[in-house]
Amino acid sequence: MLRAIVVLLVVLVVSGCSSFQLGERYDKSLDDDLSAFQIEAVTFVASMRLNSGTPAGAFTSDAAKAFYPKASGTLSNIVVKAGLLSSRQCPINGIANSIGLPTIKIGGETIAADTPKTVVTGNCAVVTLLALQNVLADLEASHRDHQKIGPIRGQLAIDDINKAVATTLSGLRAKDL
Amino acid sequence: MPSADEIFAGLMQGAREEAAELWEEAKEFSINTCWSLASQLVLVGQAFVAGEFTKAEVTKYLETIRLQFIATLAAALMKVEGLAERIVNAALTAVRDAINGALGFKLIV
């Protein structure tokens, strides 16, 4: 085994491989874009929470009308850039697509998902961004339906955005060699 | 509505049983994941009770939980790969230096 590893290393060196890479490479611009997106999204939700129940916090407010299309465009751009980091399919995709939807129990009532599952596809960086895309889409739908973002719903959205961005950045930065 | 601590304890118990002999290796990852999920579930319950979340929205939210878990798996894989890349690249540098040193000139740059 050790002999095989040494032979592999010598072959890699002799063939001119100065660095070894698996899957996605680190991209500073993606890191910056994602960090900027997180600040913008969390600031927006915090502002909507603060103005909840007033015209300034409504889905029809100027701030909301400006935020959602821009956030959607920015996130699409981030996903496109992430897709260019590697042409592979993330090795966990097979397992990921076999993971069932969880159920939740609230006040003695068991609630099960009835929506179709998102098909997990793309490289690992793209896969880590699926949750963030879902969080943003659900937030927009919830804001539209309720015409406001309440304090608890807002906190949940902020936590979800932070968690999703931190997850992607932790994977991406692990590739910053 | 159970507290985040109670939900966390239940999740950790389940994780410990699933991980079995791999528990020590999986402990830190499980603590972070379970605590985050417990806090999330408490907020979902509170939002539902407060009328900020409808039943249909809770149903949709389950997909977010699934995708967050999948994202955690993908990021964990990237971290392992990043570590492997560091180890192999350090070894490549050592082998290159050894070859160049033995030859007395820089054959490999």
mmCIF file of C-alpha atoms in Angstrom:
data_model
loop_
_atom_site.group_PDB
_atom_site.id
_atom_site.type_symbol
_atom_site.label_atom_id
_atom_site.label_comp_id
_atom_site.label_asym_id
_atom_site.label_seq_id
_atom_site.Cartn_x
_atom_site.Cartn_y
_atom_site.Cartn_z
ATOM 1 C CA MET A 1 0.000 0.000 0.000
ATOM 2 C CA LEU A 2 2.722 2.420 1.074
ATOM 3 C CA ARG A 3 4.761 1.429 -1.953
ATOM 4 C CA ALA A 4 1.774 2.175 -4.219
ATOM 5 C CA ILE A 5 1.359 5.634 -2.656
ATOM 6 C CA VAL A 6 5.055 6.423 -3.122
ATOM 7 C CA VAL A 7 4.917 5.269 -6.758
ATOM 8 C CA LEU A 8 1.818 7.428 -7.313
ATOM 9 C CA LEU A 9 3.559 10.457 -5.815
ATOM 10 C CA VAL A 10 6.673 9.950 -7.949
ATOM 11 C CA VAL A 11 4.518 9.527 -11.074
ATOM 12 C CA LEU A 12 2.589 12.695 -10.240
ATOM 13 C CA VAL A 13 5.802 14.650 -9.682
ATOM 14 C CA VAL A 14 7.563 13.342 -12.773
ATOM 15 C CA SER A 15 4.497 13.990 -14.932
ATOM 16 C CA GLY A 16 4.663 17.620 -13.900
ATOM 17 C CA CYS A 17 1.811 17.694 -11.396
ATOM 18 C CA SER A 18 2.742 20.488 -9.041
ATOM 19 C CA SER A 19 -0.537 20.216 -7.160
ATOM 20 C CA PHE A 20 -3.177 17.565 -6.605
ATOM 21 C CA GLN A 21 -6.863 18.504 -6.606
ATOM 22 C CA LEU A 22 -10.103 16.662 -5.957
ATOM 23 C CA GLY A 23 -13.368 18.108 -7.242
ATOM 24 C CA GLU A 24 -14.080 21.795 -6.788
ATOM 25 C CA ARG A 25 -11.346 24.386 -6.448
ATOM 26 C CA TYR A 26 -11.561 27.431 -4.201
ATOM 27 C CA ASP A 27 -12.855 30.617 -5.833
ATOM 28 C CA LYS A 28 -12.314 33.878 -3.959
ATOM 29 C CA SER A 29 -14.886 35.766 -6.039
ATOM 30 C CA LEU A 30 -17.551 33.190 -5.157
ATOM 31 C CA ASP A 31 -16.620 33.504 -1.492
ATOM 32 C CA ASP A 32 -16.962 37.299 -1.733
ATOM 33 C CA ASP A 33 -20.261 37.127 -3.659
ATOM 34 C CA LEU A 34 -21.755 34.724 -1.155
ATOM 35 C CA SER A 35 -20.643 36.829 1.817
ATOM 36 C CA ALA A 36 -22.117 39.957 0.215
ATOM 37 C CA PHE A 37 -25.356 38.079 -0.514
ATOM 38 C CA GLN A 38 -25.612 36.957 3.122
ATOM 39 C CA ILE A 39 -25.217 40.539 4.398
ATOM 40 C CA GLU A 40 -27.804 41.860 1.948
ATOM 41 C CA ALA A 41 -30.346 39.099 2.611
ATOM 42 C CA VAL A 42 -30.056 39.202 6.403
ATOM 43 C CA THR A 43 -30.246 43.015 6.430
ATOM 44 C CA PHE A 44 -33.388 42.862 4.299
ATOM 45 C CA VAL A 45 -35.121 40.275 6.518
ATOM 46 C CA ALA A 46 -34.145 42.180 9.682
ATOM 47 C CA SER A 47 -35.620 45.353 8.184
ATOM 48 C CA MET A 48 -38.839 43.551 7.195
ATOM 49 C CA ARG A 49 -39.131 42.099 10.726
ATOM 50 C CA LEU A 50 -38.691 45.546 12.215
ATOM 51 C CA ASN A 51 -41.404 46.958 9.951
ATOM 52 C CA SER A 52 -43.686 43.932 10.208
ATOM 53 C CA GLY A 53 -47.338 44.886 9.837
ATOM 54 C CA THR A 54 -46.574 48.306 8.344
ATOM 55 C CA PRO A 55 -46.474 49.291 4.645
ATOM 56 C CA ALA A 56 -42.666 49.425 4.841
ATOM 57 C CA GLY A 57 -42.595 45.735 5.776
ATOM 58 C CA ALA A 58 -45.129 44.548 3.214
ATOM 59 C CA PHE A 59 -44.385 42.365 0.214
ATOM 60 C CA THR A 60 -45.558 45.260 -1.936
ATOM 61 C CA SER A 61 -43.063 47.695 -0.361
ATOM 62 C CA ASP A 62 -40.395 49.250 -2.576
ATOM 63 C CA ALA A 63 -37.691 47.491 -0.568
ATOM 64 C CA ALA A 64 -39.262 44.066 -1.138
ATOM 65 C CA LYS A 65 -39.908 44.788 -4.830
ATOM 66 C CA ALA A 66 -36.245 45.660 -5.223
ATOM 67 C CA PHE A 67 -34.850 42.856 -3.073
ATOM 68 C CA TYR A 68 -36.442 39.660 -4.390
ATOM 69 C CA PRO A 69 -35.602 40.011 -8.109
ATOM 70 C CA LYS A 70 -32.077 41.176 -7.289
ATOM 71 C CA ALA A 71 -31.503 38.399 -4.723
ATOM 72 C CA SER A 72 -32.811 35.812 -7.170
ATOM 73 C CA GLY A 73 -30.466 37.091 -9.883
ATOM 74 C CA THR A 74 -27.478 37.244 -7.558
ATOM 75 C CA LEU A 75 -28.090 33.729 -6.263
ATOM 76 C CA SER A 76 -28.499 32.381 -9.814
ATOM 77 C CA ASN A 77 -25.161 33.940 -10.698
ATOM 78 C CA ILE A 78 -23.547 32.378 -7.618
ATOM 79 C CA VAL A 79 -24.947 28.950 -8.578
ATOM 80 C CA VAL A 80 -23.657 29.339 -12.162
ATOM 81 C CA LYS A 81 -20.185 30.253 -10.872
ATOM 82 C CA ALA A 82 -20.273 27.335 -8.419
ATOM 83 C CA GLY A 83 -21.159 25.016 -11.301
ATOM 84 C CA LEU A 84 -17.997 26.055 -13.108
ATOM 85 C CA LEU A 85 -15.739 24.987 -10.224
ATOM 86 C CA SER A 86 -15.917 21.360 -11.337
ATOM 87 C CA SER A 87 -17.716 19.331 -13.997
ATOM 88 C CA ARG A 88 -18.270 16.353 -11.714
ATOM 89 C CA GLN A 89 -21.440 15.232 -9.971
ATOM 90 C CA CYS A 90 -20.996 15.396 -6.195
ATOM 91 C CA PRO A 91 -20.353 11.828 -4.965
ATOM 92 C CA ILE A 92 -23.117 12.168 -2.338
ATOM 93 C CA ASN A 93 -25.868 12.883 -4.906
ATOM 94 C CA GLY A 94 -26.999 9.259 -5.141
ATOM 95 C CA ILE A 95 -27.410 8.982 -1.369
ATOM 96 C CA ALA A 96 -28.905 12.483 -1.181
ATOM 97 C CA ASN A 97 -31.666 11.631 -3.648
ATOM 98 C CA SER A 98 -32.594 8.559 -1.610
ATOM 99 C CA ILE A 99 -33.026 10.574 1.619
ATOM 100 C CA GLY A 100 -36.726 10.831 2.392
ATOM 101 C CA LEU A 101 -38.528 13.919 3.602
ATOM 102 C CA PRO A 102 -38.762 14.194 7.391
ATOM 103 C CA THR A 103 -42.005 14.523 9.349
ATOM 104 C CA ILE A 104 -42.573 16.985 12.171
ATOM 105 C CA LYS A 105 -44.852 16.828 15.227
ATOM 106 C CA ILE A 106 -46.417 20.074 16.431
ATOM 107 C CA GLY A 107 -49.006 20.097 19.219
ATOM 108 C CA GLY A 108 -49.679 16.374 18.846
ATOM 109 C CA GLU A 109 -50.210 16.707 15.090
ATOM 110 C CA THR A 110 -47.779 14.927 12.793
ATOM 111 C CA ILE A 111 -47.089 16.929 9.650
ATOM 112 C CA ALA A 112 -45.558 15.154 6.676
ATOM 113 C CA ALA A 113 -44.233 16.713 3.513
ATOM 114 C CA ASP A 114 -46.375 16.402 0.417
ATOM 115 C CA THR A 115 -44.242 18.434 -1.958
ATOM 116 C CA PRO A 116 -42.006 16.744 -4.524
ATOM 117 C CA LYS A 117 -38.391 16.457 -3.489
ATOM 118 C CA THR A 118 -35.776 18.645 -5.164
ATOM 119 C CA VAL A 119 -33.572 16.500 -7.398
ATOM 120 C CA VAL A 120 -30.029 16.793 -6.076
ATOM 121 C CA THR A 121 -27.652 17.313 -8.987
ATOM 122 C CA GLY A 122 -24.429 19.179 -9.753
ATOM 123 C CA ASN A 123 -21.043 19.388 -8.109
ATOM 124 C CA CYS A 124 -20.658 19.592 -4.322
ATOM 125 C CA ALA A 125 -20.568 23.413 -4.226
ATOM 126 C CA VAL A 126 -23.820 23.561 -6.216
ATOM 127 C CA VAL A 127 -25.394 20.958 -3.929
ATOM 128 C CA THR A 128 -24.565 23.019 -0.844
ATOM 129 C CA LEU A 129 -26.404 25.969 -2.443
ATOM 130 C CA LEU A 130 -29.709 24.112 -2.978
ATOM 131 C CA ALA A 131 -30.807 24.811 0.604
ATOM 132 C CA LEU A 132 -30.138 28.541 0.225
ATOM 133 C CA GLN A 133 -32.174 28.674 -3.001
ATOM 134 C CA ASN A 134 -35.016 26.875 -1.228
ATOM 135 C CA VAL A 135 -34.874 29.216 1.781
ATOM 136 C CA LEU A 136 -35.083 32.286 -0.449
ATOM 137 C CA ALA A 137 -37.986 30.881 -2.513
ATOM 138 C CA ASP A 138 -39.936 29.934 0.636
ATOM 139 C CA LEU A 139 -39.289 33.324 2.220
ATOM 140 C CA GLU A 140 -40.615 35.143 -0.842
ATOM 141 C CA ALA A 141 -43.732 32.918 -0.975
ATOM 142 C CA SER A 142 -44.357 33.366 2.752
ATOM 143 C CA HIS A 143 -43.915 37.150 2.513
ATOM 144 C CA ARG A 144 -46.340 37.247 -0.425
ATOM 145 C CA ASP A 145 -48.951 35.103 1.347
ATOM 146 C CA HIS A 146 -48.804 36.877 4.732
ATOM 147 C CA GLN A 147 -47.924 40.341 3.376
ATOM 148 C CA LYS A 148 -45.410 40.571 6.225
ATOM 149 C CA ILE A 149 -42.486 38.781 7.828
ATOM 150 C CA GLY A 150 -43.254 38.260 11.507
ATOM 151 C CA PRO A 151 -40.590 38.257 14.241
ATOM 152 C CA ILE A 152 -40.347 34.445 14.557
ATOM 153 C CA ARG A 153 -40.602 33.726 10.816
ATOM 154 C CA GLY A 154 -37.971 36.405 10.266
ATOM 155 C CA GLN A 155 -35.634 34.891 12.858
ATOM 156 C CA LEU A 156 -36.035 31.480 11.257
ATOM 157 C CA ALA A 157 -35.209 32.939 7.820
ATOM 158 C CA ILE A 158 -32.137 34.743 9.181
ATOM 159 C CA ASP A 159 -30.905 31.556 10.896
ATOM 160 C CA ASP A 160 -31.509 29.543 7.715
ATOM 161 C CA ILE A 161 -29.682 32.038 5.498
ATOM 162 C CA ASN A 162 -26.726 32.182 7.894
ATOM 163 C CA LYS A 163 -26.604 28.403 8.198
ATOM 164 C CA ALA A 164 -26.824 27.821 4.434
ATOM 165 C CA VAL A 165 -24.112 30.383 3.639
ATOM 166 C CA ALA A 166 -21.844 29.105 6.434
ATOM 167 C CA THR A 167 -22.230 25.515 5.170
ATOM 168 C CA THR A 168 -21.254 26.452 1.603
ATOM 169 C CA LEU A 169 -18.368 28.658 2.718
ATOM 170 C CA SER A 170 -17.007 25.968 5.060
ATOM 171 C CA GLY A 171 -16.843 23.505 2.163
ATOM 172 C CA LEU A 172 -15.454 26.049 -0.263
ATOM 173 C CA ARG A 173 -12.784 27.365 2.097
ATOM 174 C CA ALA A 174 -11.592 23.831 2.825
ATOM 175 C CA LYS A 175 -10.405 23.918 -0.819
ATOM 176 C CA ASP A 176 -8.386 27.106 -0.292
ATOM 177 C CA LEU A 177 -4.964 25.466 -0.383
ATOM 178 C CA MET B 1 -43.984 22.514 22.857
ATOM 179 C CA PRO B 2 -40.711 20.851 23.921
ATOM 180 C CA SER B 3 -37.698 23.100 24.472
ATOM 181 C CA ALA B 4 -34.624 23.120 22.224
ATOM 182 C CA ASP B 5 -32.715 21.309 25.020
ATOM 183 C CA GLU B 6 -35.266 18.468 25.108
ATOM 184 C CA ILE B 7 -35.333 18.146 21.310
ATOM 185 C CA PHE B 8 -31.528 18.265 21.239
ATOM 186 C CA ALA B 9 -31.280 15.459 23.845
ATOM 187 C CA GLY B 10 -33.628 13.266 21.777
ATOM 188 C CA LEU B 11 -31.755 13.935 18.547
ATOM 189 C CA MET B 12 -28.395 13.228 20.179
ATOM 190 C CA GLN B 13 -29.691 9.956 21.650
ATOM 191 C CA GLY B 14 -30.808 8.874 18.175
ATOM 192 C CA ALA B 15 -27.508 9.920 16.620
ATOM 193 C CA ARG B 16 -25.503 8.077 19.311
ATOM 194 C CA GLU B 17 -27.444 4.851 18.681
ATOM 195 C CA GLU B 18 -27.036 5.126 14.902
ATOM 196 C CA ALA B 19 -23.322 5.949 15.063
ATOM 197 C CA ALA B 20 -22.582 3.032 17.493
ATOM 198 C CA GLU B 21 -18.834 2.389 17.526
ATOM 199 C CA LEU B 22 -18.193 5.399 15.274
ATOM 200 C CA TRP B 23 -19.692 7.698 17.913
ATOM 201 C CA GLU B 24 -16.427 9.345 19.022
ATOM 202 C CA GLU B 25 -15.579 10.292 15.421
ATOM 203 C CA ALA B 26 -19.107 11.528 14.687
ATOM 204 C CA LYS B 27 -19.695 13.279 18.039
ATOM 205 C CA GLU B 28 -18.696 16.842 17.161
ATOM 206 C CA PHE B 29 -20.478 16.797 13.806
ATOM 207 C CA SER B 30 -23.596 15.360 15.495
ATOM 208 C CA ILE B 31 -23.604 17.964 18.281
ATOM 209 C CA ASN B 32 -23.491 20.846 15.811
ATOM 210 C CA THR B 33 -26.095 19.346 13.471
ATOM 211 C CA CYS B 34 -28.516 18.276 16.219
ATOM 212 C CA TRP B 35 -28.319 21.564 18.128
ATOM 213 C CA SER B 36 -28.920 23.565 14.965
ATOM 214 C CA LEU B 37 -31.889 21.351 14.033
ATOM 215 C CA ALA B 38 -33.348 21.521 17.559
ATOM 216 C CA SER B 39 -33.231 25.344 17.579
ATOM 217 C CA GLN B 40 -34.788 25.386 14.113
ATOM 218 C CA LEU B 41 -37.656 23.071 15.104
ATOM 219 C CA VAL B 42 -38.465 25.204 18.156
ATOM 220 C CA LEU B 43 -38.746 28.293 15.940
ATOM 221 C CA VAL B 44 -40.926 26.413 13.437
ATOM 222 C CA GLY B 45 -43.264 25.370 16.263
ATOM 223 C CA GLN B 46 -43.372 28.895 17.699
ATOM 224 C CA ALA B 47 -44.028 30.425 14.273
ATOM 225 C CA PHE B 48 -46.840 27.916 13.676
ATOM 226 C CA VAL B 49 -48.472 28.663 17.043
ATOM 227 C CA ALA B 50 -48.123 32.421 16.445
ATOM 228 C CA GLY B 51 -49.802 32.103 13.048
ATOM 229 C CA GLU B 52 -46.661 33.220 11.185
ATOM 230 C CA PHE B 53 -46.367 29.799 9.569
ATOM 231 C CA THR B 54 -49.314 27.889 8.084
ATOM 232 C CA LYS B 55 -49.505 24.116 8.009
ATOM 233 C CA ALA B 56 -48.742 24.227 4.280
ATOM 234 C CA GLU B 57 -45.612 26.283 4.983
ATOM 235 C CA VAL B 58 -44.449 23.855 7.672
ATOM 236 C CA THR B 59 -44.944 21.073 5.130
ATOM 237 C CA LYS B 60 -42.803 22.932 2.601
ATOM 238 C CA TYR B 61 -40.231 23.698 5.278
ATOM 239 C CA LEU B 62 -39.491 19.989 5.674
ATOM 240 C CA GLU B 63 -37.806 20.142 2.268
ATOM 241 C CA THR B 64 -35.558 22.931 3.559
ATOM 242 C CA ILE B 65 -34.521 20.703 6.468
ATOM 243 C CA ARG B 66 -33.737 17.874 4.019
ATOM 244 C CA LEU B 67 -31.698 20.155 1.751
ATOM 245 C CA GLN B 68 -29.810 21.623 4.716
ATOM 246 C CA PHE B 69 -28.834 18.127 5.799
ATOM 247 C CA ILE B 70 -27.716 17.267 2.251
ATOM 248 C CA ALA B 71 -25.702 20.511 2.082
ATOM 249 C CA THR B 72 -23.985 19.557 5.345
ATOM 250 C CA LEU B 73 -23.018 16.177 3.829
ATOM 251 C CA ALA B 74 -21.656 17.797 0.647
ATOM 252 C CA ALA B 75 -19.662 20.355 2.666
ATOM 253 C CA ALA B 76 -18.290 17.586 4.915
ATOM 254 C CA LEU B 77 -17.073 15.741 1.805
ATOM 255 C CA MET B 78 -15.403 18.920 0.519
ATOM 256 C CA LYS B 79 -13.621 19.295 3.871
ATOM 257 C CA VAL B 80 -12.316 15.729 3.731
ATOM 258 C CA GLU B 81 -11.157 16.267 0.135
ATOM 259 C CA GLY B 82 -9.485 19.535 1.097
ATOM 260 C CA LEU B 83 -7.583 17.730 3.842
ATOM 261 C CA ALA B 84 -6.563 14.957 1.425
ATOM 262 C CA GLU B 85 -5.367 17.567 -1.086
ATOM 263 C CA ARG B 86 -3.204 19.217 1.591
ATOM 264 C CA ILE B 87 -1.645 15.876 2.595
ATOM 265 C CA VAL B 88 -0.921 14.773 -0.990
ATOM 266 C CA ASN B 89 0.422 18.195 -1.982
ATOM 267 C CA ALA B 90 2.751 18.238 1.028
ATOM 268 C CA ALA B 91 3.982 14.788 0.000
ATOM 269 C CA LEU B 92 4.400 15.931 -3.639
ATOM 270 C CA THR B 93 6.564 18.823 -2.488
ATOM 271 C CA ALA B 94 8.691 16.484 -0.373
ATOM 272 C CA VAL B 95 9.158 14.018 -3.269
ATOM 273 C CA ARG B 96 9.992 16.846 -5.714
ATOM 274 C CA ASP B 97 12.546 18.302 -3.304
ATOM 275 C CA ALA B 98 14.062 14.858 -2.738
ATOM 276 C CA ILE B 99 14.424 14.206 -6.497
ATOM 277 C CA ASN B 100 15.855 17.660 -7.209
ATOM 278 C CA GLY B 101 18.175 17.351 -4.200
ATOM 279 C CA ALA B 102 19.466 13.951 -5.327
ATOM 280 C CA LEU B 103 20.116 15.220 -8.860
ATOM 281 C CA GLY B 104 21.754 18.428 -7.698
ATOM 282 C CA PHE B 105 19.669 20.601 -10.053
ATOM 283 C CA LYS B 106 15.998 21.533 -10.475
ATOM 284 C CA LEU B 107 14.638 18.888 -12.827
ATOM 285 C CA ILE B 108 11.121 19.348 -11.495
ATOM 286 C CA VAL B 109 9.751 22.792 -10.680
#
